[in-house]
Amino acid sequence: MLITICLLAVFLEVSGLIFSVKREGPSEVFRRLAQMPDVRLESPLQNGYFLLVGFTADTAMDPVQVGYEIWLEAEAHRGLRHFDLEKGARSALHITIGPDDVVPEWFAADPVRSFQEQGVTMRTSMTRYAVLVDRYRQWLSMPFEDWGFGHPASPRFTEIMAAHRLFIGEGFAHSAAKGSSRLQQDTIAWRRVLADAKTIPMKIMAATMVDDNVSLLSKALAKPDPDSAVLATAKQISHALTREEGAMRWPIQNEFVLGLARRDELLSVENFIGADDADHNRRWLAQAAGLHADAFTRVQHPASKTLFGMTLETQRTWDAYATYYDALITSSAVLHSPLPRLHDVTKGSNRTLFEHLLNPIEFDPSWESFTQRLLATDAKLRLTALQVLMRSVRGTEKIAERISQAGPEYFDPFSGLPMLWSPSHRRLYSVGKDGLDDGGDSTFDIVTPALPEPTQASGGPDRSRPRGVRHG
């Protein structure tokens, strides 16, 4: 009899918690985070986002129209459906090799010279992937707005990366001036995406594209006599990230909205269509960005626990989640501010003891890798700008001093202090995510290629041995 009474009490308590989801009104923070971003572009078919979604559609198809149709299918079940990129001829131009193999010249010590020397190879690749490059060129001329908010999927990035490198490489194969012009156009476009991104995959893809360009530019600047067009491009595009470019507000809020959609998810076979492709795309992007393979999964809000087909998560629980995501957005906007932990935020919520026991919060999202990844992009941009500035130095004894006097726009975003200089390696470098000065070791620090030997300052030979600036 006692056991029966206890089970009945538990059942009544669980029932009360389940129905409290409908009785309790959401908090102000919950309502604010559940809102969709404003839409600026009225015509979807003018939005470059949809060209990226339909990028690999058959040559006879309009990739923008295909991308919009893919999005509409998922939009009908927002937050639950992935993009069905394999339907019909939507992936007819999918490539089976990676971008590194499509454009190996990108990784040469002197990529500009390599593009020019491998003109025949470049023309062969351009012929093979001409449609993708033409579509990429079309995308660069289009307005862009990330309509991926509230969707668990994103464009497939492999072909986009390959087309991006071919487009720039072909320019340099023609001339340094044409290549520099394309590099500038491309970087401006991806920095625009970086500022507008509403999802974490799109944000990281844009950062990776900017890094890709900056890496090539940095190697070109390391030559004793870089082309004047290369120098001009570096001065135009190598400025520090803006507040909008580094902001994480919408990508974080998107994960909250996706978790909210999964709260009421009903098991459906259609929800699994495209899931494997989306997972592969995220893992490929994580590798390209230098992140852990599961980086995107680690911030994904899990599906709610259910009982008899009804969620066990009360409105109070979701108000607690909203408080955490709001605190995360606030902290991510402050440089070097530690990000809050979910358990630390939610333990002060008004959830009852029974709610804590019945539905403990067991996941611990890790956002640090993404905020650090954006700082790395910022550091690379600043280092490249500093490379240009250091070309005017006459005599190595002045380099450390010139770095310290360059101004805060050239400072290391990881430390808030001037960038560092390794006299032995002739490298400028950032301390990177570990915050430690490792002497310009590229395993831990973010480094530039070696600077060219300077012209000796007048007034006698240089007898000094300059010392690198240390992170305090």
XYZ file of C-alpha atoms in Angstrom:
472
model
C 0.000 0.000 0.000
C 2.833 2.429 0.912
C 4.611 1.754 -2.376
C 1.372 2.394 -4.274
C 0.878 5.696 -2.467
C 4.462 6.738 -3.229
C 4.122 5.852 -6.903
C 0.852 7.762 -7.075
C 2.492 10.790 -5.477
C 5.354 10.653 -7.937
C 2.930 10.314 -10.841
C 0.927 13.309 -9.656
C 4.086 15.372 -9.214
C 5.363 14.426 -12.669
C 1.969 15.220 -14.178
C 1.995 18.556 -12.450
C 5.433 19.343 -13.827
C 4.426 18.318 -17.329
C 1.345 20.504 -17.366
C 3.207 23.396 -15.778
C 4.912 23.813 -19.154
C 1.586 25.052 -20.468
C 0.525 26.956 -17.319
C 3.645 28.977 -16.671
C 4.373 32.058 -18.736
C 7.891 32.435 -20.115
C 10.303 34.963 -18.657
C 11.193 38.198 -20.431
C 14.657 36.801 -21.258
C 13.115 33.645 -22.745
C 10.751 35.657 -24.949
C 13.585 37.884 -26.147
C 15.886 34.983 -27.062
C 13.090 33.102 -28.847
C 12.642 35.948 -31.330
C 13.837 35.703 -34.907
C 16.297 38.232 -36.350
C 14.937 40.943 -38.615
C 15.075 40.241 -42.348
C 16.617 42.938 -44.534
C 16.474 41.373 -47.998
C 12.904 41.174 -49.286
C 13.655 39.025 -52.339
C 15.144 35.603 -51.464
C 16.344 35.095 -55.025
C 18.624 38.126 -54.653
C 20.268 36.643 -51.540
C 23.702 35.071 -52.020
C 23.002 32.743 -49.084
C 20.766 30.608 -51.284
C 23.389 30.393 -54.022
C 25.725 28.843 -51.434
C 23.022 26.346 -50.388
C 22.403 25.288 -54.009
C 26.044 25.675 -55.058
C 26.522 22.141 -56.441
C 23.245 21.856 -58.364
C 23.394 20.534 -61.916
C 24.668 22.917 -64.588
C 21.173 23.139 -66.101
C 19.686 24.349 -62.796
C 19.626 27.793 -61.204
C 21.622 27.352 -57.964
C 19.850 30.261 -56.245
C 16.414 28.804 -56.983
C 17.567 25.333 -55.937
C 19.022 26.704 -52.706
C 15.787 28.511 -51.905
C 13.740 25.351 -52.545
C 16.041 23.355 -50.245
C 15.588 25.977 -47.544
C 11.789 26.074 -47.967
C 11.571 22.301 -47.433
C 13.435 22.657 -44.137
C 11.588 25.848 -43.190
C 8.298 23.932 -43.140
C 9.694 22.109 -40.084
C 12.022 24.795 -38.738
C 14.650 23.541 -36.325
C 14.066 19.855 -37.102
C 14.788 19.240 -40.791
C 18.219 19.276 -42.379
C 18.914 20.450 -45.909
C 18.271 17.645 -48.397
C 21.266 18.285 -50.646
C 21.183 14.856 -52.316
C 17.677 15.050 -53.750
C 17.581 14.834 -57.535
C 20.522 16.598 -59.191
C 21.224 18.972 -56.300
C 24.733 17.559 -55.800
C 25.619 16.930 -59.429
C 28.755 19.108 -59.118
C 29.902 17.663 -55.808
C 33.671 17.116 -55.908
C 35.267 14.003 -54.466
C 38.651 15.508 -53.595
C 39.428 18.189 -51.056
C 40.208 21.853 -51.819
C 43.855 21.257 -50.850
C 44.187 18.832 -53.758
C 42.277 21.050 -56.183
C 44.666 23.997 -55.638
C 47.935 22.640 -54.149
C 49.765 25.842 -55.162
C 47.956 27.628 -52.330
C 50.381 26.095 -49.812
C 53.619 26.899 -51.629
C 56.174 29.040 -49.815
C 55.647 31.629 -52.557
C 52.079 31.011 -53.783
C 52.004 34.013 -56.140
C 55.021 32.715 -58.033
C 53.674 29.159 -57.923
C 50.352 30.226 -59.489
C 52.227 31.951 -62.281
C 54.614 29.037 -62.898
C 51.798 26.475 -62.882
C 49.653 28.316 -65.396
C 48.886 25.174 -67.418
C 47.774 23.278 -64.310
C 45.625 26.208 -63.219
C 43.942 26.393 -66.636
C 43.205 22.666 -66.491
C 41.600 22.998 -63.059
C 39.669 26.080 -64.163
C 38.252 24.162 -67.121
C 37.237 21.216 -64.931
C 35.555 23.379 -62.294
C 34.484 26.290 -64.495
C 30.825 26.193 -63.445
C 31.673 26.282 -59.742
C 34.058 29.204 -60.242
C 31.470 31.081 -62.307
C 28.920 30.570 -59.545
C 31.422 31.745 -56.964
C 32.066 34.869 -59.034
C 28.290 35.416 -59.171
C 28.047 35.019 -55.386
C 30.689 37.688 -54.823
C 28.477 40.221 -56.622
C 25.291 39.421 -54.663
C 23.904 40.841 -51.418
C 24.147 38.408 -48.524
C 21.976 37.665 -45.512
C 22.292 34.500 -43.436
C 18.838 32.893 -43.462
C 20.118 29.812 -41.672
C 18.899 30.994 -38.263
C 16.725 28.326 -36.677
C 17.994 25.592 -38.994
C 20.321 22.728 -37.974
C 21.920 22.694 -41.440
C 24.175 24.933 -43.489
C 25.596 25.089 -47.026
C 28.120 22.411 -47.930
C 31.458 24.208 -47.749
C 33.929 21.913 -49.554
C 33.112 23.049 -53.088
C 32.823 26.673 -51.979
C 36.355 26.578 -50.559
C 37.719 24.983 -53.747
C 36.036 27.579 -55.976
C 37.297 30.390 -53.748
C 40.916 29.261 -54.155
C 40.570 28.707 -57.884
C 39.071 32.160 -58.360
C 41.967 33.863 -56.562
C 44.636 31.539 -57.964
C 43.548 32.196 -61.534
C 43.845 35.907 -60.854
C 47.430 35.586 -59.664
C 48.264 33.291 -62.600
C 47.300 36.201 -64.837
C 49.096 38.929 -62.857
C 49.852 40.038 -59.312
C 47.552 43.008 -59.796
C 44.589 40.869 -60.871
C 45.185 38.332 -58.118
C 45.463 41.071 -55.496
C 42.237 42.645 -56.716
C 40.409 39.325 -56.432
C 41.931 38.656 -53.015
C 40.664 42.015 -51.810
C 37.188 41.463 -53.269
C 37.011 37.996 -51.728
C 38.149 39.093 -48.273
C 35.687 41.979 -48.185
C 32.873 39.568 -49.114
C 33.723 37.058 -46.404
C 34.191 39.753 -43.779
C 30.679 40.868 -44.686
C 29.469 37.300 -44.064
C 31.431 37.207 -40.805
C 29.589 40.305 -39.592
C 26.169 39.021 -40.691
C 26.434 35.328 -39.718
C 23.496 34.093 -37.637
C 24.760 30.522 -37.147
C 28.019 29.160 -35.787
C 28.906 27.121 -38.934
C 28.527 30.197 -41.147
C 30.508 32.311 -38.677
C 33.398 29.848 -38.586
C 33.335 29.294 -42.341
C 33.671 33.044 -42.914
C 36.539 33.248 -40.406
C 38.258 30.305 -42.132
C 37.954 31.970 -45.537
C 39.419 35.213 -44.187
C 42.275 33.226 -42.616
C 42.867 31.465 -45.919
C 43.316 34.781 -47.689
C 45.428 36.327 -44.944
C 47.750 33.310 -44.942
C 48.402 33.695 -48.662
C 48.839 37.457 -48.308
C 51.244 37.071 -45.393
C 53.489 34.755 -47.418
C 53.482 37.196 -50.319
C 54.477 40.027 -47.973
C 57.428 38.006 -46.657
C 59.234 38.330 -49.982
C 61.969 40.968 -50.244
C 60.175 42.775 -53.073
C 56.422 42.076 -53.050
C 54.395 43.568 -55.866
C 52.974 47.016 -55.126
C 49.456 45.635 -55.702
C 50.013 43.072 -52.943
C 51.136 45.806 -50.535
C 48.149 47.975 -51.429
C 45.745 45.079 -50.855
C 47.305 44.288 -47.483
C 46.799 47.870 -46.360
C 43.147 47.757 -47.410
C 41.996 44.470 -45.870
C 44.303 43.651 -42.934
C 42.605 45.693 -40.247
C 41.404 44.243 -36.945
C 37.978 42.629 -36.693
C 35.106 44.994 -36.063
C 32.703 44.489 -33.158
C 30.106 43.026 -35.545
C 32.602 40.632 -37.109
C 33.620 39.280 -33.728
C 30.124 39.184 -32.225
C 28.661 35.838 -31.158
C 25.161 37.036 -30.229
C 23.176 35.422 -33.046
C 25.126 32.127 -33.294
C 24.639 31.594 -29.544
C 20.977 32.573 -29.693
C 20.507 30.208 -32.628
C 21.553 27.233 -30.503
C 18.932 28.222 -27.918
C 16.250 28.399 -30.630
C 17.299 25.014 -32.047
C 17.111 23.462 -28.583
C 13.667 24.948 -28.150
C 12.547 23.390 -31.446
C 13.808 19.986 -30.321
C 11.826 20.305 -27.078
C 8.586 19.419 -28.859
C 10.138 17.222 -31.544
C 8.171 14.186 -32.632
C 10.113 11.228 -33.982
C 10.028 11.360 -37.773
C 12.088 9.593 -40.402
C 12.128 12.798 -42.462
C 14.057 14.555 -39.707
C 16.999 12.250 -40.407
C 17.193 13.094 -44.123
C 20.409 15.010 -44.708
C 21.600 14.494 -41.125
C 24.674 12.486 -42.118
C 25.628 15.055 -44.725
C 25.218 17.873 -42.187
C 27.387 16.034 -39.678
C 30.092 15.409 -42.294
C 29.970 19.070 -43.304
C 30.420 20.227 -39.693
C 33.323 17.834 -39.142
C 35.000 18.967 -42.363
C 34.583 22.590 -41.341
C 35.946 21.888 -37.858
C 39.069 20.340 -39.379
C 39.495 23.211 -41.850
C 39.159 25.710 -38.991
C 41.608 23.870 -36.741
C 38.924 22.909 -34.221
C 38.162 19.614 -32.496
C 36.090 17.331 -34.732
C 33.171 17.485 -32.275
C 33.378 21.248 -31.662
C 29.945 21.944 -33.147
C 28.333 19.019 -31.346
C 29.696 20.281 -28.024
C 27.561 23.417 -28.172
C 24.424 21.713 -29.479
C 21.500 21.871 -27.072
C 20.268 18.271 -26.662
C 16.720 17.078 -27.229
C 14.430 17.200 -24.213
C 13.698 14.167 -22.075
C 10.138 12.921 -22.393
C 7.659 10.757 -20.500
C 4.594 9.308 -22.233
C 5.435 11.489 -25.224
C 5.479 14.706 -23.189
C 8.531 16.765 -22.283
C 9.807 16.705 -18.707
C 11.364 20.135 -19.055
C 9.212 22.786 -17.426
C 9.033 26.430 -18.368
C 11.132 27.149 -15.285
C 13.861 24.936 -16.744
C 13.759 26.782 -20.048
C 13.788 30.127 -18.275
C 16.986 28.906 -16.577
C 18.444 27.925 -19.962
C 17.516 31.355 -21.338
C 19.289 33.033 -18.425
C 22.426 31.042 -19.231
C 22.388 31.837 -22.964
C 21.782 35.500 -22.198
C 24.752 35.561 -19.805
C 26.850 33.761 -22.437
C 25.998 36.383 -25.072
C 26.882 39.187 -22.665
C 30.220 37.633 -21.659
C 31.218 36.782 -25.232
C 30.945 40.466 -26.151
C 33.596 41.436 -23.565
C 37.180 40.676 -24.583
C 38.927 38.220 -22.213
C 35.784 37.821 -20.098
C 35.431 34.222 -18.829
C 32.387 32.513 -20.261
C 29.772 31.362 -17.735
C 29.167 27.672 -17.114
C 25.641 26.374 -17.497
C 25.548 24.683 -14.098
C 26.794 27.791 -12.315
C 24.028 29.900 -13.846
C 21.155 27.448 -13.482
C 21.853 26.395 -9.885
C 20.425 29.740 -8.780
C 17.160 29.257 -10.693
C 13.751 28.742 -9.070
C 13.479 25.122 -10.194
C 12.084 22.873 -7.476
C 14.039 20.049 -5.863
C 11.859 17.524 -7.665
C 12.607 19.216 -10.993
C 16.324 18.988 -10.264
C 15.980 15.277 -9.453
C 13.658 14.379 -12.310
C 15.425 16.387 -14.976
C 19.014 17.216 -13.987
C 20.944 19.455 -16.373
C 23.617 17.097 -17.617
C 25.163 18.806 -20.622
C 27.903 21.416 -20.442
C 28.324 23.346 -23.711
C 31.838 24.506 -24.536
C 31.944 27.785 -26.464
C 35.528 28.801 -25.699
C 36.928 27.142 -28.821
C 34.754 29.375 -31.003
C 35.506 32.640 -29.241
C 39.220 31.776 -29.353
C 38.909 30.875 -33.028
C 37.626 34.368 -33.816
C 40.452 35.882 -31.767
C 42.887 33.860 -33.891
C 41.441 35.398 -37.076
C 41.766 38.828 -35.481
C 45.391 38.122 -34.520
C 46.277 36.997 -38.064
C 44.788 40.138 -39.564
C 46.719 42.349 -37.125
C 49.958 40.460 -37.716
C 49.601 40.922 -41.469
C 48.991 44.647 -41.005
C 52.073 44.732 -38.783
C 54.110 43.002 -41.510
C 53.367 45.932 -43.796
C 54.320 48.409 -41.089
C 57.595 46.646 -40.296
C 58.772 46.823 -43.899
C 59.753 50.447 -43.295
C 62.049 49.560 -40.370
C 65.739 50.158 -41.042
C 67.834 48.083 -38.661
C 66.667 45.163 -36.561
C 67.374 46.969 -33.290
C 64.261 49.083 -33.931
C 61.720 46.328 -34.589
C 60.710 45.560 -30.991
C 60.443 49.261 -30.260
C 58.401 49.906 -33.389
C 56.005 47.070 -32.478
C 55.376 48.502 -29.014
C 54.718 51.931 -30.513
C 52.465 50.723 -33.328
C 49.233 51.394 -31.441
C 46.406 49.285 -29.964
C 44.983 48.376 -33.378
C 48.107 46.217 -33.828
C 48.093 44.696 -30.323
C 47.672 40.989 -29.683
C 43.941 40.312 -29.058
C 44.859 37.337 -26.862
C 46.935 39.395 -24.424
C 45.959 43.014 -24.991
C 49.699 43.756 -25.297
C 51.970 44.440 -28.284
C 52.710 41.544 -30.608
C 55.974 39.707 -30.058
C 59.162 39.520 -32.110
C 61.590 36.631 -32.472
C 64.997 37.970 -33.658
C 66.353 34.451 -34.253
C 63.438 33.433 -36.504
C 62.711 36.966 -37.748
C 59.039 36.378 -37.010
C 56.222 38.469 -35.652
C 53.888 36.416 -33.517
C 50.888 36.309 -31.193
C 50.852 34.280 -27.990
C 47.780 32.422 -29.234
C 45.043 30.802 -27.207
C 47.297 29.488 -24.413
C 48.370 33.043 -23.598
C 52.026 32.017 -23.273
C 55.076 33.320 -25.087
C 56.568 30.227 -26.721
C 59.236 32.125 -28.624
C 57.465 32.078 -31.978
C 56.973 28.304 -32.051
C 54.214 27.825 -34.637
C 52.926 24.803 -32.723
C 51.633 27.101 -29.986
C 51.979 30.692 -31.208
C 50.376 32.342 -34.230
C 53.284 33.373 -36.441
C 54.069 35.210 -39.655
C 56.582 33.928 -42.182
C 60.101 35.234 -41.610
C 60.469 38.908 -42.417
C 62.985 39.802 -45.151
C 66.382 41.005 -43.993
C 66.264 44.759 -43.425
C 68.435 47.384 -45.011
C 71.241 48.180 -42.550
C 70.707 51.454 -40.744
C 73.205 54.215 -41.429
C 75.741 54.987 -38.750
C 77.759 51.789 -38.654
C 77.076 48.076 -38.388
C 74.385 46.690 -36.122
C 76.089 45.221 -33.046
C 72.957 44.770 -30.964
C 71.072 41.536 -30.399
C 67.439 42.590 -30.085
C 65.362 40.702 -27.594
C 61.794 39.615 -28.155
C 59.057 41.347 -26.242
C 57.640 39.015 -23.610
C 54.003 38.608 -22.661
C 53.656 39.979 -19.161
